PDB file of C-alpha atoms in Angstrom:
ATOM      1  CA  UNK A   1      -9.745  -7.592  10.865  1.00 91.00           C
ATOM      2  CA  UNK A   2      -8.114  -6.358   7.948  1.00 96.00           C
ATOM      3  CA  UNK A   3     -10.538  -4.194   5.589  1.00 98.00           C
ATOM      4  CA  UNK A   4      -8.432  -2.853   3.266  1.00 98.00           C
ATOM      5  CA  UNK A   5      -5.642  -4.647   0.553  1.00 98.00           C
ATOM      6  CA  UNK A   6      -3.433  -2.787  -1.436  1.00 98.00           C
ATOM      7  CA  UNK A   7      -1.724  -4.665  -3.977  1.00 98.00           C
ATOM      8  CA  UNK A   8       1.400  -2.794  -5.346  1.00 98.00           C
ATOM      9  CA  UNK A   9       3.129  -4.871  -8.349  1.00 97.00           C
ATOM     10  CA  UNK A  10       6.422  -3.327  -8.807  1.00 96.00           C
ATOM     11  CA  UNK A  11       9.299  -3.966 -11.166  1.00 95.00           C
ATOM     12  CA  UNK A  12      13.033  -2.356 -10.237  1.00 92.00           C
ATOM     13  CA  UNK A  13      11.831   1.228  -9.392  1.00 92.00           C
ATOM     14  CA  UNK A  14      13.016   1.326  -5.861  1.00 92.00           C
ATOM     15  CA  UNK A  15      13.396   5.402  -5.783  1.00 93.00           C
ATOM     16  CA  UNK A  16       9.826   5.447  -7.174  1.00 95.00           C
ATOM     17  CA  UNK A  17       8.686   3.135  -5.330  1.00 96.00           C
ATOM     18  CA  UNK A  18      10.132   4.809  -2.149  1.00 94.00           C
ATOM     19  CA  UNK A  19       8.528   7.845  -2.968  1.00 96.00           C
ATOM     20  CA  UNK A  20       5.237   6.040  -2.891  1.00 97.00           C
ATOM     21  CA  UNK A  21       5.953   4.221   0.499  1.00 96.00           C
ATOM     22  CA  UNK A  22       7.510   7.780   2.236  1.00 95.00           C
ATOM     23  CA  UNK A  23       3.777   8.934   1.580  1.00 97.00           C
ATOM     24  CA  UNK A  24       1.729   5.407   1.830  1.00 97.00           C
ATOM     25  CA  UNK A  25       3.421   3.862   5.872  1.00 96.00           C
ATOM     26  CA  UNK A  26       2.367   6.539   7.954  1.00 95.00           C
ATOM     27  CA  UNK A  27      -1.069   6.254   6.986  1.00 97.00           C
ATOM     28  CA  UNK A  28      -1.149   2.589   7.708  1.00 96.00           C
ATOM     29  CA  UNK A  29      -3.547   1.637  10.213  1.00 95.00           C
ATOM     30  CA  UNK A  30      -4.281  -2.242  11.823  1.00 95.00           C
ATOM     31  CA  UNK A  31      -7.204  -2.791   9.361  1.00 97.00           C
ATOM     32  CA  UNK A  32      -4.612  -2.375   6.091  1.00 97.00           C
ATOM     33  CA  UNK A  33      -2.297  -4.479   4.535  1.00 97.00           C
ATOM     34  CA  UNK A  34       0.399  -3.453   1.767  1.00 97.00           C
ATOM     35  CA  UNK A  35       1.094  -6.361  -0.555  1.00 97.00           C
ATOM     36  CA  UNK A  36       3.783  -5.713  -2.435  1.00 97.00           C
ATOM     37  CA  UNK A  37       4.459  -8.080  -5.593  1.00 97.00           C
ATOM     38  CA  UNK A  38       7.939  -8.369  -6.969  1.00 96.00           C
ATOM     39  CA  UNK A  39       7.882  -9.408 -10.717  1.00 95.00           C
ATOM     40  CA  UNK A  40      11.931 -10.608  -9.986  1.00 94.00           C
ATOM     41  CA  UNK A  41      13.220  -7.538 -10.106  1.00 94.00           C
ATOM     42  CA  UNK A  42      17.510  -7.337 -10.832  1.00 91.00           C
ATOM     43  CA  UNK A  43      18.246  -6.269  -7.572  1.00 88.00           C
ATOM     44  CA  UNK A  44      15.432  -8.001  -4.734  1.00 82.00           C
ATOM     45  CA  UNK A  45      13.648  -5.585  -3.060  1.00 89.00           C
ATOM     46  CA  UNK A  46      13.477  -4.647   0.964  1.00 85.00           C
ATOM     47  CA  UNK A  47      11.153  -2.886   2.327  1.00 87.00           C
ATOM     48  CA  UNK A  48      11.649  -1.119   5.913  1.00 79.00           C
ATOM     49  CA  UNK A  49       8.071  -1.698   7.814  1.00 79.00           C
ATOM     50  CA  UNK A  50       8.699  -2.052  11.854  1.00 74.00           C
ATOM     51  CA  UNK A  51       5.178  -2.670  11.823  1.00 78.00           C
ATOM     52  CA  UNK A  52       5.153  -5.037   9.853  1.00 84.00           C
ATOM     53  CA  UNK A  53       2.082  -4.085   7.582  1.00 88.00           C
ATOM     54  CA  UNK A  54       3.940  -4.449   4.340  1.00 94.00           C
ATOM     55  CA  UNK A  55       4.252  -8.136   2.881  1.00 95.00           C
ATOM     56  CA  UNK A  56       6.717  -8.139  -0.300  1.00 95.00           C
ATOM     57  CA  UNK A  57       6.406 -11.070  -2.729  1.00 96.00           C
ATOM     58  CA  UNK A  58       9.042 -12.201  -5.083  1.00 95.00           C
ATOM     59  CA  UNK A  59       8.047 -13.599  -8.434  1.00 95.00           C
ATOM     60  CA  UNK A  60      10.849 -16.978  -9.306  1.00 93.00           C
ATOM     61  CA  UNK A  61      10.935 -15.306 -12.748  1.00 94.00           C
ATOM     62  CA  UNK A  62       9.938 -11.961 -14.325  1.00 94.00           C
ATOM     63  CA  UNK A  63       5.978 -12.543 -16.120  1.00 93.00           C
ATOM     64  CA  UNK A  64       6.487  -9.194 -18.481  1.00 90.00           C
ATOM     65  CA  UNK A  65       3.363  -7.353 -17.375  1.00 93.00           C
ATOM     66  CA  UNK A  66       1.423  -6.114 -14.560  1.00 95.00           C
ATOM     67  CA  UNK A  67      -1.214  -9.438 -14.877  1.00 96.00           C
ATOM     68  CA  UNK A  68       0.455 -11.734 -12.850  1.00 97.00           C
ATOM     69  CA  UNK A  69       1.991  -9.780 -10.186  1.00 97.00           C
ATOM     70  CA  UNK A  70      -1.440  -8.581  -9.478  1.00 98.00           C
ATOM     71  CA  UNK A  71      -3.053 -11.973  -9.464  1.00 98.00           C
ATOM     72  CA  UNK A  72      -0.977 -13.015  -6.872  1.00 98.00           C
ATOM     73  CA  UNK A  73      -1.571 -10.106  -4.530  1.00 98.00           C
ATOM     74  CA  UNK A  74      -5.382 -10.962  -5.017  1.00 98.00           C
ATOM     75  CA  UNK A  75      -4.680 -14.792  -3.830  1.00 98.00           C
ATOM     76  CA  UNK A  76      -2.811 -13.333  -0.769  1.00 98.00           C
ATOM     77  CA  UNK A  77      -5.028 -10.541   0.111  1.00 98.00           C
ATOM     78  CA  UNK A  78      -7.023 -10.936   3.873  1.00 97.00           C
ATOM     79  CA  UNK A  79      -9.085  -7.076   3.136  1.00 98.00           C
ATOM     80  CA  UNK A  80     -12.811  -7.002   2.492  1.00 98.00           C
ATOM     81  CA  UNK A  81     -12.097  -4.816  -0.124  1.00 98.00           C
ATOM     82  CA  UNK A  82      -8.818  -3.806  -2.408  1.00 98.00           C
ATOM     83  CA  UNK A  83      -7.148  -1.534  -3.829  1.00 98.00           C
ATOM     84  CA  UNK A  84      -4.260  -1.247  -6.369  1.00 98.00           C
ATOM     85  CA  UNK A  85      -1.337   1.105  -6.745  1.00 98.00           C
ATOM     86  CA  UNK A  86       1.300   1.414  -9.382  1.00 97.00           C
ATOM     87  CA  UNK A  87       4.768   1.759  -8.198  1.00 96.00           C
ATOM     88  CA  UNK A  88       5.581   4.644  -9.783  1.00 95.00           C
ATOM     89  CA  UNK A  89       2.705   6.804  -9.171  1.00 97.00           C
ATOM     90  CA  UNK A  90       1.735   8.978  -5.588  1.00 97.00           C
ATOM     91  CA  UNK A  91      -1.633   9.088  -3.414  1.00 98.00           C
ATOM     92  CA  UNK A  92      -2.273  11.714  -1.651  1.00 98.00           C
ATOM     93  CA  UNK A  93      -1.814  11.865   2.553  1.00 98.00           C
ATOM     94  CA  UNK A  94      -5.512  11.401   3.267  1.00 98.00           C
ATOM     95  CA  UNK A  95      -5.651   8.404   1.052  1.00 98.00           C
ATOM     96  CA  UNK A  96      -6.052   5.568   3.060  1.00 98.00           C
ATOM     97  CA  UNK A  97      -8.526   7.495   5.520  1.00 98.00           C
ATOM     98  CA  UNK A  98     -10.969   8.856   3.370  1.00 98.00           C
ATOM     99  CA  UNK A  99     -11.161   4.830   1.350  1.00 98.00           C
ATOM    100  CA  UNK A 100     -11.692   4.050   4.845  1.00 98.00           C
ATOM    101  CA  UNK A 101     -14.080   6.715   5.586  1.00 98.00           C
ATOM    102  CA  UNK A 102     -16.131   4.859   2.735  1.00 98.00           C
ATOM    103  CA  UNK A 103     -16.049   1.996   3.290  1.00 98.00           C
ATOM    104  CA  UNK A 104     -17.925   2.545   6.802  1.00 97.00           C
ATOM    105  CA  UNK A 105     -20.890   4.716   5.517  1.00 97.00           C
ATOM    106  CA  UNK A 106     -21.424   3.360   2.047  1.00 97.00           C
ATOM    107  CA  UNK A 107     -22.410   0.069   1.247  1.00 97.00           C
ATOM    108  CA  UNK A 108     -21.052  -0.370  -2.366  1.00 97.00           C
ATOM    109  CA  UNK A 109     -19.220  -3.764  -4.893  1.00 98.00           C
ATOM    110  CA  UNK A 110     -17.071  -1.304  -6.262  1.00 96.00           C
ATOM    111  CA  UNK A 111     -16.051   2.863  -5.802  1.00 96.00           C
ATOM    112  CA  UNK A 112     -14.135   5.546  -8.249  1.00 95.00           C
ATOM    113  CA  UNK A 113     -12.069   7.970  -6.905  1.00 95.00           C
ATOM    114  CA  UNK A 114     -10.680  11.492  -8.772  1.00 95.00           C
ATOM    115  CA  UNK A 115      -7.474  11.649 -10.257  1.00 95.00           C
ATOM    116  CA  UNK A 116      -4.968  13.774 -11.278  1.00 94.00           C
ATOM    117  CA  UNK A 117      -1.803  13.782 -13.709  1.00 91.00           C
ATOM    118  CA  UNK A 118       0.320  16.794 -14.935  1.00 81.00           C
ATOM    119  CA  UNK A 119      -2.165  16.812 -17.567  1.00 83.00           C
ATOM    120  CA  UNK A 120      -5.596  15.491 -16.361  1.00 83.00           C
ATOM    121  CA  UNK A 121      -7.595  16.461 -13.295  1.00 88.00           C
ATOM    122  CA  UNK A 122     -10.799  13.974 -13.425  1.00 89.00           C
ATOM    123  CA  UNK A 123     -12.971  14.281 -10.623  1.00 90.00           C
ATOM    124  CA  UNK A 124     -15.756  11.629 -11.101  1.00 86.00           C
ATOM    125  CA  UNK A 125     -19.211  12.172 -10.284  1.00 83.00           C
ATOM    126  CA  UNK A 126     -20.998   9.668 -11.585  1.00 78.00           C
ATOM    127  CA  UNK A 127     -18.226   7.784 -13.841  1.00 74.00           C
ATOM    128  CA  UNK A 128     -14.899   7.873 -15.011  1.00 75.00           C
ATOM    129  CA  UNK A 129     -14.236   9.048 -18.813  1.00 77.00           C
ATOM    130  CA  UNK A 130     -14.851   6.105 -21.112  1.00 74.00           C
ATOM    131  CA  UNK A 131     -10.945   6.163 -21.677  1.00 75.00           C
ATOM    132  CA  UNK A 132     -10.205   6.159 -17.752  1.00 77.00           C
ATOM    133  CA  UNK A 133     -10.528   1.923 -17.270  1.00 86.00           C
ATOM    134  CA  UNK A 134      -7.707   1.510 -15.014  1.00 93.00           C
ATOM    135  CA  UNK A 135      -7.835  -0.277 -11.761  1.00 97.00           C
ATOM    136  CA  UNK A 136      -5.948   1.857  -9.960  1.00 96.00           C
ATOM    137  CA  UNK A 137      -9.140   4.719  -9.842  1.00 94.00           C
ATOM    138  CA  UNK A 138     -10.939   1.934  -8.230  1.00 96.00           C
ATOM    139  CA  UNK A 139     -11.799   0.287  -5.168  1.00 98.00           C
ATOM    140  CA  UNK A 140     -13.322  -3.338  -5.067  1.00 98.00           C
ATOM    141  CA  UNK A 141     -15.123  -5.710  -2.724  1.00 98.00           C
ATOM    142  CA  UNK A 142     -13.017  -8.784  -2.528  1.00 98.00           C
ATOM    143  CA  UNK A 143     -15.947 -10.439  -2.891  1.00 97.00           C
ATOM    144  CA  UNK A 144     -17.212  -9.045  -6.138  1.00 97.00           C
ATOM    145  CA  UNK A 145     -14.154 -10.079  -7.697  1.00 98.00           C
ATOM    146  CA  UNK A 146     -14.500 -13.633  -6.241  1.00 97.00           C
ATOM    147  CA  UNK A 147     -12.688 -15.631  -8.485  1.00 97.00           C
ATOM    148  CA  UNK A 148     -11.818 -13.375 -11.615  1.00 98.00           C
ATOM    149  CA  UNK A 149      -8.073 -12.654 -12.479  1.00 98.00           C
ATOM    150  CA  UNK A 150      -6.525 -10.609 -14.764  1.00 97.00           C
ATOM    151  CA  UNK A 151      -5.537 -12.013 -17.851  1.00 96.00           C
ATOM    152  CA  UNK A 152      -1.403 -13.186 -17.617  1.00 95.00           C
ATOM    153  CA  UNK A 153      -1.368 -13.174 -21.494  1.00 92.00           C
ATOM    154  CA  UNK A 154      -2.581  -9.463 -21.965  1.00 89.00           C
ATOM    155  CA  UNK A 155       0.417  -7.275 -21.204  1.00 81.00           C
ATOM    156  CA  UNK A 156      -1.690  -4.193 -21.987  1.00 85.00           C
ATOM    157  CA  UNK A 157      -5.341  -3.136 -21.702  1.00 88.00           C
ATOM    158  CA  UNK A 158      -5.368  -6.104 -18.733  1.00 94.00           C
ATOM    159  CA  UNK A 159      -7.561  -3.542 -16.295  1.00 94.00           C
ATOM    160  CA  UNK A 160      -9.774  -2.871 -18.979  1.00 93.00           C
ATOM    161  CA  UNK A 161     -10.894  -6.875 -19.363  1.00 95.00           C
ATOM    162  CA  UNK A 162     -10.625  -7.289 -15.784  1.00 97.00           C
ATOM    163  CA  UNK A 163     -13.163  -4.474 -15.166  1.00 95.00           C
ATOM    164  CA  UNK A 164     -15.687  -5.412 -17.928  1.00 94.00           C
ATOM    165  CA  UNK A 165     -15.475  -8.954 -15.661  1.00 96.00           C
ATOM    166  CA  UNK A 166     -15.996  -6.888 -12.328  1.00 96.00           C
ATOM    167  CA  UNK A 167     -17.429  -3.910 -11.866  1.00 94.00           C
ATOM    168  CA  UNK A 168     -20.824  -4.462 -11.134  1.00 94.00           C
ATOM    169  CA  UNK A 169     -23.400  -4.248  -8.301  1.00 96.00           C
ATOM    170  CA  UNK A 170     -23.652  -1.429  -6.245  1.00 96.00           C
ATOM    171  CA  UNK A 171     -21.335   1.897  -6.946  1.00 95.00           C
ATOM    172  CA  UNK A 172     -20.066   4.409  -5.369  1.00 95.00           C
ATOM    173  CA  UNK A 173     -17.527   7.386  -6.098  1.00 94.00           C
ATOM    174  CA  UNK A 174     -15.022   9.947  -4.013  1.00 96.00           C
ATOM    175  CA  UNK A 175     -14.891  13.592  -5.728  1.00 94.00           C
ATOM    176  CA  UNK A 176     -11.753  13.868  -3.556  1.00 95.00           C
ATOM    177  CA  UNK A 177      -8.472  14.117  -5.411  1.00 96.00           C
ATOM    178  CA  UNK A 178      -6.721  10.379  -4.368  1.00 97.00           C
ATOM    179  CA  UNK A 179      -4.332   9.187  -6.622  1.00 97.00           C
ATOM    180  CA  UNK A 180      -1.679  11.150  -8.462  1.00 97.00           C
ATOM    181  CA  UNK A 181      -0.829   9.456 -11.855  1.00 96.00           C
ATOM    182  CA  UNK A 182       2.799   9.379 -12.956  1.00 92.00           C
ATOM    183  CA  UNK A 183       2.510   9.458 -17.242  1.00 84.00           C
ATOM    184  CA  UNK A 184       5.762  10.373 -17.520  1.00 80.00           C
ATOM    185  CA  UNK A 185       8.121   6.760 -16.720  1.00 60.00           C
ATOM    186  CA  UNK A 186      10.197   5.780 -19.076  1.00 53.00           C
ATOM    187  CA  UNK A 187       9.434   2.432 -20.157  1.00 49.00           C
ATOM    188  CA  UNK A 188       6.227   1.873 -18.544  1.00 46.00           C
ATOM    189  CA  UNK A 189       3.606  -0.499 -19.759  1.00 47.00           C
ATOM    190  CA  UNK A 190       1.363   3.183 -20.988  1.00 47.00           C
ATOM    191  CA  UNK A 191       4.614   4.534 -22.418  1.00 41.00           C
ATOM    192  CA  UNK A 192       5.345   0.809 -24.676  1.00 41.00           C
ATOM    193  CA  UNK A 193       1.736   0.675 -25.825  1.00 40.00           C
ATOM    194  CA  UNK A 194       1.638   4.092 -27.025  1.00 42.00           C
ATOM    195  CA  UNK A 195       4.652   3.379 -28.985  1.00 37.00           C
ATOM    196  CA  UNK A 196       3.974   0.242 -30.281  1.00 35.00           C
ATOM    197  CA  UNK A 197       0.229   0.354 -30.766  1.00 41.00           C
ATOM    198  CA  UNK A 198      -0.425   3.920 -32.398  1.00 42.00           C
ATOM    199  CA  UNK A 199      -4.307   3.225 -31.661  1.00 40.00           C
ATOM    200  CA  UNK A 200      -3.241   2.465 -27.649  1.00 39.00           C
ATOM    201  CA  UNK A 201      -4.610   5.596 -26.591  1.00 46.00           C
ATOM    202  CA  UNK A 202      -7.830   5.362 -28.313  1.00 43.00           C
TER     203      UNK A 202
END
């Protein structure tokens, strides 16, 4: 029985992305499932998983945002709950085993856990800053999210209307540092709306 999905959309940055995975396979167990979501990158992506946890999907043409790529890892997900990862950030070693640790003493729709960046440390108590509406802090019951999608025609701000649509129910948080947040890509989706948008940030 798989209980946990991770849904990794990823756009050509393999040495990122490898990173991620040097860190991510070796705490693989039977009840998790990497899907990894390839938004038709230049050059198609291969992934080296002898065990065959790791399922890469490739987009038939590039959707321009993070929306689609994760909408398809939700349709193809098996876990009782999810997770999501960006390809060019890090989670710490004991990341899988203490969402798994969790999940099988608290009974909760949807869970924070603590972040850091070069530049933030948030450790979440009760919640996240009002700024902090990413997806990738969070982890969700498959079944809260039921049918909801993110939105393919927002290419920024998509995890903030996708989490006023499902976080609700029963919550829980990890004070432990999980996810290390990489604000520093060139060319991410963060970097263009900052640029473009000089309110982004607010």
């Amino acid at each position: 029985m798989i209980k946990l999905s991770i849904i990794i959309p990823y756009y050509d940055r393999f040495e990122q992305l490898n990173k991620l995975l040097d860190v991510l396979l070796p705490q693989l167990t039977d009840e998790v499932e990497v899907i990894i979501v390839d938004d038709c990158s230049p050059t198609p992506l291969m992934v080296c998983d002898k065990d065959n946890r790791v399922k890469v999907i490739t987009l038939e043409e590039n959707s321009g945002g993070a929306s689609v790529p994760r909408n398809v890892g939700l349709d193809n997900a098996q876990g009782e709950f999810i997770a999501f990862i960006d390809s060019d950030d890090l989670v710490k070693p004991y990341y899988v085993q203490t969402i798994l640790n969790k999940i099988n003493t608290t009974r909760f729709d949807y869970c924070f856990m603590s972040w850091q960046s070069t530049t933030n440390k948030v450790v979440i108590m009760n919640k996240p800053p009002a700024w902090n509406c990413c997806v990738w802090n969070c982890i969700y019951r498959r079944e809260t999210i039921g049918a909801e999608r993110f939105d393919p025609k927002l290419k920024m701000a998509e995890d903030y209307d996708f989490n006023v649509r499902v976080r609700k129910g029963r919550k829980a948080n990890i004070t432990d540092i999980l996810y290390l947040y990489n604000e520093t890509t060139p060319g991410s989706l963060t970097k263009q709306g900052e640029t473009y948008n000089p309110k982004y940030k607010e």
